[in-house]
Short mmCIF file of C-alpha atoms and ligand atoms in Angstrom, two decimals:
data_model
loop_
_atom_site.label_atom_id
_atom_site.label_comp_id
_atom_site.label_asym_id
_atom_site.label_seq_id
_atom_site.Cartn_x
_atom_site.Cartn_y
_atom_site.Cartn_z
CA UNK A 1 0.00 0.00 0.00
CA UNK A 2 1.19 3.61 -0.73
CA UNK A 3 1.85 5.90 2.18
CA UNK A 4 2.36 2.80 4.91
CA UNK A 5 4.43 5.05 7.25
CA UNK A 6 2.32 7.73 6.85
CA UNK A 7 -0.95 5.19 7.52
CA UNK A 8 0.89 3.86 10.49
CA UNK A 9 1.42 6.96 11.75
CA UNK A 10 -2.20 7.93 11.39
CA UNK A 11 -3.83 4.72 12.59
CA UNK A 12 -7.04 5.29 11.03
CA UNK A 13 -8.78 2.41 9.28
CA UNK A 14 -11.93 2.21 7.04
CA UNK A 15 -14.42 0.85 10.37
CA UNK A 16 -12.69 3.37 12.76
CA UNK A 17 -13.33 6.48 9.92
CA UNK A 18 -16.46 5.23 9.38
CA UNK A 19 -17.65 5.51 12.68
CA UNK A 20 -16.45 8.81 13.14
CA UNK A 21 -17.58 10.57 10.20
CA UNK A 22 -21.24 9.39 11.13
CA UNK A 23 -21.09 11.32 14.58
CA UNK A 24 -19.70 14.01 12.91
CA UNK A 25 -22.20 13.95 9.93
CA UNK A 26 -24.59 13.24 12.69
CA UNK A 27 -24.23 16.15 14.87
CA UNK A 28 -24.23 18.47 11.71
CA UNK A 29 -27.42 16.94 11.02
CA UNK A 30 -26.79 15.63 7.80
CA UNK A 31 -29.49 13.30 6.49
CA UNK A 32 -28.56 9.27 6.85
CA UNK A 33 -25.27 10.10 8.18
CA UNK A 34 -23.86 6.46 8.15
CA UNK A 35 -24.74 6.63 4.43
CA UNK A 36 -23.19 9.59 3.22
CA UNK A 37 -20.35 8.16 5.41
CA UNK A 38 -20.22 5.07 2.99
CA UNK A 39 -20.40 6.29 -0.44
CA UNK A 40 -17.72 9.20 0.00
CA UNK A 41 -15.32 6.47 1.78
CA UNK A 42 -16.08 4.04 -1.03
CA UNK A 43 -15.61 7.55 -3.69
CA UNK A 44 -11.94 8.18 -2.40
CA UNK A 45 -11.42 4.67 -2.28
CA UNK A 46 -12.43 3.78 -5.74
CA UNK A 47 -14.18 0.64 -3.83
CA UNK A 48 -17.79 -0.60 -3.79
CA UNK A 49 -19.59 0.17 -0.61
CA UNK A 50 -19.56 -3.42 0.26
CA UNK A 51 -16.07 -3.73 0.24
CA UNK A 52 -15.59 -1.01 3.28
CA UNK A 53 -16.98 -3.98 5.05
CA UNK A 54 -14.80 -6.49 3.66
CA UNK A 55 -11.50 -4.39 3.94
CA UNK A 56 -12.94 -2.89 7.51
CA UNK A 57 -9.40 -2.94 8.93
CA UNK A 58 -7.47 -1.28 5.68
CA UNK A 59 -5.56 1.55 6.81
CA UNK A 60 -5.66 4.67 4.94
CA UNK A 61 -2.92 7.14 3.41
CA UNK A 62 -2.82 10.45 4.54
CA UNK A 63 -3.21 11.28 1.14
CA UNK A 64 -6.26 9.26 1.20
CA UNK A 65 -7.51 10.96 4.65
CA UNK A 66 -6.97 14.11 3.11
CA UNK A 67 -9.48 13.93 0.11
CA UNK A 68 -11.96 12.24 2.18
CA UNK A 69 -11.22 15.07 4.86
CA UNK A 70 -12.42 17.48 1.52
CA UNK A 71 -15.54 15.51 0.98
CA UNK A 72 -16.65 15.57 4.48
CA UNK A 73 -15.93 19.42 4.85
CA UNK A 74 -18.46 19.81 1.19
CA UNK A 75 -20.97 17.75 2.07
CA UNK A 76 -21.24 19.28 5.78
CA UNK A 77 -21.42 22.28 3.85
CA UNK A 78 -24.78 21.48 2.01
CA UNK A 79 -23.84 19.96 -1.16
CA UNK A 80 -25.26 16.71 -1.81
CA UNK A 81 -23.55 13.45 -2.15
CA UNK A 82 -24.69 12.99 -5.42
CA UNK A 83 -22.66 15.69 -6.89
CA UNK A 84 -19.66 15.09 -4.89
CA UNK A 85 -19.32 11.48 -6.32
CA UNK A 86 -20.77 12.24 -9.65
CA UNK A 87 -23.14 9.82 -9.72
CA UNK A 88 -26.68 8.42 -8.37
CA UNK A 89 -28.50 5.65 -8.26
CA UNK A 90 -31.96 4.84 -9.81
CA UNK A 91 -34.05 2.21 -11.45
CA UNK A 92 -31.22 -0.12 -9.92
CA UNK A 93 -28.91 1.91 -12.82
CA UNK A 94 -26.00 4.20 -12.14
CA UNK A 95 -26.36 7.71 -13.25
CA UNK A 96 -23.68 10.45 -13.89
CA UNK A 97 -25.27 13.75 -12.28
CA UNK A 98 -23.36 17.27 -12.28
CA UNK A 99 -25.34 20.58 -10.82
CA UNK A 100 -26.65 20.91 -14.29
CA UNK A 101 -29.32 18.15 -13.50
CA UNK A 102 -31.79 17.41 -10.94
CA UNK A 103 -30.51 14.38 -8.64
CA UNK A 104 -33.30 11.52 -9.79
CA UNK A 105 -35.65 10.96 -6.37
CA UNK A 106 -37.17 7.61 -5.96
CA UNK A 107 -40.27 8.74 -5.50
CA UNK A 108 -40.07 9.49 -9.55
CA UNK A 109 -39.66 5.52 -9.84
CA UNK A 110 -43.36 5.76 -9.58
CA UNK A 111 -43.41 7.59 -12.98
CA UNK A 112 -41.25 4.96 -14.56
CA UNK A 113 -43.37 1.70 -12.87
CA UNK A 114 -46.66 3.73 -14.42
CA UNK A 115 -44.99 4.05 -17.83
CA UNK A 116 -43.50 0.56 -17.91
CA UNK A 117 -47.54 -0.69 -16.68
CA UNK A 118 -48.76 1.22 -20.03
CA UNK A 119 -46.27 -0.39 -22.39
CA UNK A 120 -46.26 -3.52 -21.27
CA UNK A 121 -49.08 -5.02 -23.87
CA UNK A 122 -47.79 -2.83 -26.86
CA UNK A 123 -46.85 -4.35 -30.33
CA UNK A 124 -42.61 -3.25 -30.61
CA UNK A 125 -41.87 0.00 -32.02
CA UNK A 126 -44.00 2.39 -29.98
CA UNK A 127 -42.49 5.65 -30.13
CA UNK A 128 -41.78 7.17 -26.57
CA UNK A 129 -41.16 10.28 -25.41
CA UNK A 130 -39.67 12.59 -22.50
CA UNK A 131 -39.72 15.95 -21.70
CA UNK A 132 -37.24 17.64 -19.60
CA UNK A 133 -34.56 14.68 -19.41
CA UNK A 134 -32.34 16.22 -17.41
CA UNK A 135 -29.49 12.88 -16.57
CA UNK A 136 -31.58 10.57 -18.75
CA UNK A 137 -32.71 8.79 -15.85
CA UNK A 138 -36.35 7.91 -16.82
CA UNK A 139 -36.37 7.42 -19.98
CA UNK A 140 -33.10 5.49 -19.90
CA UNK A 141 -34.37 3.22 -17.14
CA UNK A 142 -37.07 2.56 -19.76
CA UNK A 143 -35.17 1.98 -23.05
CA UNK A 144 -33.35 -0.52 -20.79
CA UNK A 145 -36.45 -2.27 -19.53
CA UNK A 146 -38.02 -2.23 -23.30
CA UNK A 147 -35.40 -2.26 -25.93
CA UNK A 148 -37.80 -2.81 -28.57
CA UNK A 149 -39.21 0.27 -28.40
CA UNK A 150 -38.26 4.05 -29.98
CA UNK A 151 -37.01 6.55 -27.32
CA UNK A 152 -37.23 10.36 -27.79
CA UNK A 153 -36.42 12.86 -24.92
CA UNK A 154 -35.63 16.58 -24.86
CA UNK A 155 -34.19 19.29 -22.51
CA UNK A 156 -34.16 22.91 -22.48
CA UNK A 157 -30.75 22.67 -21.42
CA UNK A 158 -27.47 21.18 -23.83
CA UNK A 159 -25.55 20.91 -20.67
CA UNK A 160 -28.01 18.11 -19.11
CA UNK A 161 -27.94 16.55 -22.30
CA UNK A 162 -24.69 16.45 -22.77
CA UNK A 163 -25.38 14.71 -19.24
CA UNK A 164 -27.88 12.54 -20.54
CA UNK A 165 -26.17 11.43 -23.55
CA UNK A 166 -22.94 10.51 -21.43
CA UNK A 167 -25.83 8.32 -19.52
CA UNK A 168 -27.05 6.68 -22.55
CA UNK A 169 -23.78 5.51 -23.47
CA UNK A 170 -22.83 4.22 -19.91
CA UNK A 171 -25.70 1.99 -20.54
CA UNK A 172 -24.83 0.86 -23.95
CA UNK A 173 -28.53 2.87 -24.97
CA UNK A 174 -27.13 5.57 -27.24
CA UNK A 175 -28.61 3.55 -30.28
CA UNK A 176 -32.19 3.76 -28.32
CA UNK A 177 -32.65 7.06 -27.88
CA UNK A 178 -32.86 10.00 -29.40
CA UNK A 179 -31.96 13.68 -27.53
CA UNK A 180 -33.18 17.44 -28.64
CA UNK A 181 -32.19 20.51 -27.67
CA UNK A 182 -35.20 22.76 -26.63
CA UNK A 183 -38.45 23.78 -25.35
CA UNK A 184 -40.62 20.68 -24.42
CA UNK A 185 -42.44 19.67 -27.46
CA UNK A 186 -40.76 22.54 -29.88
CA UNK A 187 -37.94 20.55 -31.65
CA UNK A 188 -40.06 17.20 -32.17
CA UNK A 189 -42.71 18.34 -33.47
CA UNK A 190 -43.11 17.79 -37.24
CA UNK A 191 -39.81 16.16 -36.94
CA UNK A 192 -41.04 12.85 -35.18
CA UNK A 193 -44.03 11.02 -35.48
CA UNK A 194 -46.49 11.17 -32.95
CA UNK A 195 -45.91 9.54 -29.93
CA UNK A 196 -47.66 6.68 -28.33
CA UNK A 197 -46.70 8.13 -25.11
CA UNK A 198 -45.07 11.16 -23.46
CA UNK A 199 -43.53 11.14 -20.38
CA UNK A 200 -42.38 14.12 -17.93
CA UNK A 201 -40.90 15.11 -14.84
CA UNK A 202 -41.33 18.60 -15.15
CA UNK A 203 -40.76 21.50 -12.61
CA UNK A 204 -43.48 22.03 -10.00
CA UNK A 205 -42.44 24.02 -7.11
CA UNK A 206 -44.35 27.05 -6.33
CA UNK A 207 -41.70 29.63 -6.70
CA UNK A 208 -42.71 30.78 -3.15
CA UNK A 209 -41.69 28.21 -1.62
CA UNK A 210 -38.06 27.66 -3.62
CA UNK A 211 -36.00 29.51 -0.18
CA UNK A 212 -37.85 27.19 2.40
CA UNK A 213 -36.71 24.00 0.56
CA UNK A 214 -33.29 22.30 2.21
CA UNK A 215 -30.18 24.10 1.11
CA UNK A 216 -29.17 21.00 -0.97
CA UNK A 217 -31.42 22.05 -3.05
CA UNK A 218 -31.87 25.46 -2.68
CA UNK A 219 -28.10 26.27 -3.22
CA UNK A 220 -27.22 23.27 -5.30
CA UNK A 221 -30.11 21.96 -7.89
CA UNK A 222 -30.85 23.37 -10.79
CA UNK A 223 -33.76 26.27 -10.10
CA UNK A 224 -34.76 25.73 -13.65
CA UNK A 225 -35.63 22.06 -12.88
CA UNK A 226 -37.69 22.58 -9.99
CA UNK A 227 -39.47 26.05 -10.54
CA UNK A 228 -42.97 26.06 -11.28
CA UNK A 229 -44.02 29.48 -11.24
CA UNK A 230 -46.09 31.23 -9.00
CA UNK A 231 -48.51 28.45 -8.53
CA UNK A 232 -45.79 25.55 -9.43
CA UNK A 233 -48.39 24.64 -12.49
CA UNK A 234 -46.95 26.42 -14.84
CA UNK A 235 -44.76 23.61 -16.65
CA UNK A 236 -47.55 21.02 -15.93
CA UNK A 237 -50.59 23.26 -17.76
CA UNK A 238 -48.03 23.93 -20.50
CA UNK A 239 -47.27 20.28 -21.43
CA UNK A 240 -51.21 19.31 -21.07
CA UNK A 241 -52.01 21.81 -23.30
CA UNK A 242 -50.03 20.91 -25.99
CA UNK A 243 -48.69 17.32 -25.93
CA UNK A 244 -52.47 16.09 -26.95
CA UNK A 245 -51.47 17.57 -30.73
CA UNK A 246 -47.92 15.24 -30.68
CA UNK A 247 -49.81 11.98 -29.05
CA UNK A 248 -51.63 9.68 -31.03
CA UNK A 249 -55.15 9.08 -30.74
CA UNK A 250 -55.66 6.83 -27.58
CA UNK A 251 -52.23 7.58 -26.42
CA UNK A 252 -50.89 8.62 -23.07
CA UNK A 253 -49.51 11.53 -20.90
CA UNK A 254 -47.66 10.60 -17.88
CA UNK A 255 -47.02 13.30 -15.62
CA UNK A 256 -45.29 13.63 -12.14
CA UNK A 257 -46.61 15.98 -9.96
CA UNK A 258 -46.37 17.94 -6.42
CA UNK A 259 -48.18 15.84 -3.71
CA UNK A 260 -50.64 18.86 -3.08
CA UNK A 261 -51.50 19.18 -6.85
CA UNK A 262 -54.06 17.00 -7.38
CA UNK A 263 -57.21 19.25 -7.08
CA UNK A 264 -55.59 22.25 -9.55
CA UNK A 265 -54.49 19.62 -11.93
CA UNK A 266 -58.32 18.08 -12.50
CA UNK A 267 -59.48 21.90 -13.04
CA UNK A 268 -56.39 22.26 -15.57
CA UNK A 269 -57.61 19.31 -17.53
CA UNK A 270 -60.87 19.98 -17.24
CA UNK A 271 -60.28 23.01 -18.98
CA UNK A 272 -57.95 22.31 -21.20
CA UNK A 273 -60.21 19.37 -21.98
CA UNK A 274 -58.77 16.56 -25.11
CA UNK A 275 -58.00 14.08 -22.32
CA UNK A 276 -60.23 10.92 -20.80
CA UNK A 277 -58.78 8.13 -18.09
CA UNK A 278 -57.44 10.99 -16.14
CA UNK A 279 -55.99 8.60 -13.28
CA UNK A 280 -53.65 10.08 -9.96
CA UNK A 281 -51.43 7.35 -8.96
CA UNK A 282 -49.75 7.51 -5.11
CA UNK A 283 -45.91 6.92 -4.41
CA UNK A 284 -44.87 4.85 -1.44
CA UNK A 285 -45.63 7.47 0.81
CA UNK A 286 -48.99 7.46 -0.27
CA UNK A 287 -48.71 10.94 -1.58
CA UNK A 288 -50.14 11.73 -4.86
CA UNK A 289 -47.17 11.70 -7.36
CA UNK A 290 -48.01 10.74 -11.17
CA UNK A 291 -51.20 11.86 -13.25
CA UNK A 292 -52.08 9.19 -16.40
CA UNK A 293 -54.34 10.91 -19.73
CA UNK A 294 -55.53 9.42 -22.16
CA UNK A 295 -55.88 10.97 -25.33
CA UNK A 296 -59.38 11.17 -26.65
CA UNK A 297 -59.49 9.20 -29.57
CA UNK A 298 -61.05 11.68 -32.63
CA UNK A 299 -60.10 13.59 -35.27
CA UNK A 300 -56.40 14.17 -35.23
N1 LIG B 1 -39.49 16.18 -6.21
C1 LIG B 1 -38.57 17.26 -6.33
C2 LIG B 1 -38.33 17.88 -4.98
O1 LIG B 1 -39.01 17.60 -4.04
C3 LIG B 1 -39.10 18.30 -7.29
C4 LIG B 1 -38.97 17.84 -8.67
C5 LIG B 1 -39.66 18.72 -9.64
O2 LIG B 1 -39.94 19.89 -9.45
N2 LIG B 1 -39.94 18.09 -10.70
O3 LIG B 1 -37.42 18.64 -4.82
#
């Protein structure tokens, strides 16, 4: 091992650092301490988190202590441990994730179980689409599930996609899907045909309440991801409004949504009207979290 006087000298091991840093993490209140604790050890490592177990007693380098000194001090400091190891888990997939993307949540694993429900009696060659890709996560963890399908997903932002696409290609899933640069539906339409079903995680914070979220995401997420607008419906009534004219007839919108949307979102549809099956599915907290639409089968 590199360093050995130095490690001697220190006599810290991976158990002994472990313990520590989840006191520490602990009294700074930082969400599942232990955790945290893991995945940066495992990050400076280069190890798998089950191998801190299996090398408990492997001394580290100062050099080592250092860096993992650095992590500690950042992620006491707010940021989350997603963007200090580059990466997150979801769908049982590893993604890359920089500050130019949203951190997937597994509550939005709900979206993805809803989608996978829909497509699961489908002829091959359904045409699929996301809005507002950010990592790739969703529709990634379905081009992986259902190969035989055509993926579609666009972002606002070339940085996440640039994100996304390095995503697709850690999954061998470049050839599956297909990214755009812009607005929602604006650079697919006419371009693609219509979908069988659109899929989005959109922003749907009410901008009010943007400074009262945690500071991991306050200071570190992208605001563009999670703003809303005023009333945190404004991404939500935009995409009803106007996927129905890229959907084919009978096909679906599959939306997530805030857990305190569900009333406003059966006025917006009401209104907007061109939908039937309007269904609100719950996550594992039981909270409201995905909205399915049909698209009323008529003239096109
Ligand atoms: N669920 C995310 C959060 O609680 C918000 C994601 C979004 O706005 N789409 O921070």
């Amino acid at each position: 091992m590199q360093n050995q006087a130095a490690a001697e000298d220190n006599d810290w091991n991976i158990l002994k650092l472990l313990q520590w840093t989840t006191t520490y993490f602990t009294s700074r209140s930082v969400e599942n301490p232990r955790a945290a604790a893991e995945i940066l050890l495992a990050s400076v490592l280069q190890l798998e988190r089950v191998d801190l177990y299996v090398r408990h007693d492997l001394p580290l380098s100062a050099d080592e202590l250092g860096r993992f000194k650095e992590l500690i001090r950042r992620r006491v400091a707010g940021e989350p441990v997603a963007y200090i190891v580059g990466k997150r888990e979801f769908w049982s997939m590893d993604f890359t994730v920089t500050p130019a993307v949203l951190i997937p949540r597994p509550e939005t694993e709900c979206l993805v179980e809803a989608a996978l429900r829909h497509l699961e009696d489908l002829p091959e060659g359904q045409n699929v689409l996301e809005l507002g890709t950010g990592c790739g996560a969703v529709i990634l963890a379905l081009a992986a599930r259902k190969p035989q399908h055509c993926f579609y997903a666009s972002d606002l932002s070339g940085e996440a996609l640039g994100v996304a696409y390095q995503n697709a290609c850690r999954h061998a899933l470049e050839k599956n899907v297909r990214f755009f640069c812009g607005s929602w539906l604006d650079p697919v339409q006419n371009r693609c045909a219509r979908f069988e079903m659109i899929v989005s995680n959109p922003p749907y914070i009410r901008r009010s309440s943007i400074d009262n979220l945690q500071v991991e995401i306050r200071r570190f997420e992208p605001l563009m991801a999670l703003d809303g607008g005023e009333d945190g419906l404004r991404s939500l009534e935009e995409i009803i409004g106007s996927a129905a004219g890229s959907l084919k007839a009978g096909g679906r919108l599959l939306l997530e949504i805030g857990h305190d949307q569900k009333q406003a979102l059966e006025a917006i549809i009401n209104r907007i009207g061109g939908y039937e099956d309007v269904n609100f599915i719950k996550d594992y907290s039981g909270h409201d979290r995905v909205v399915a639409l049909r698209n009323k089968i008529g003239p096109a």
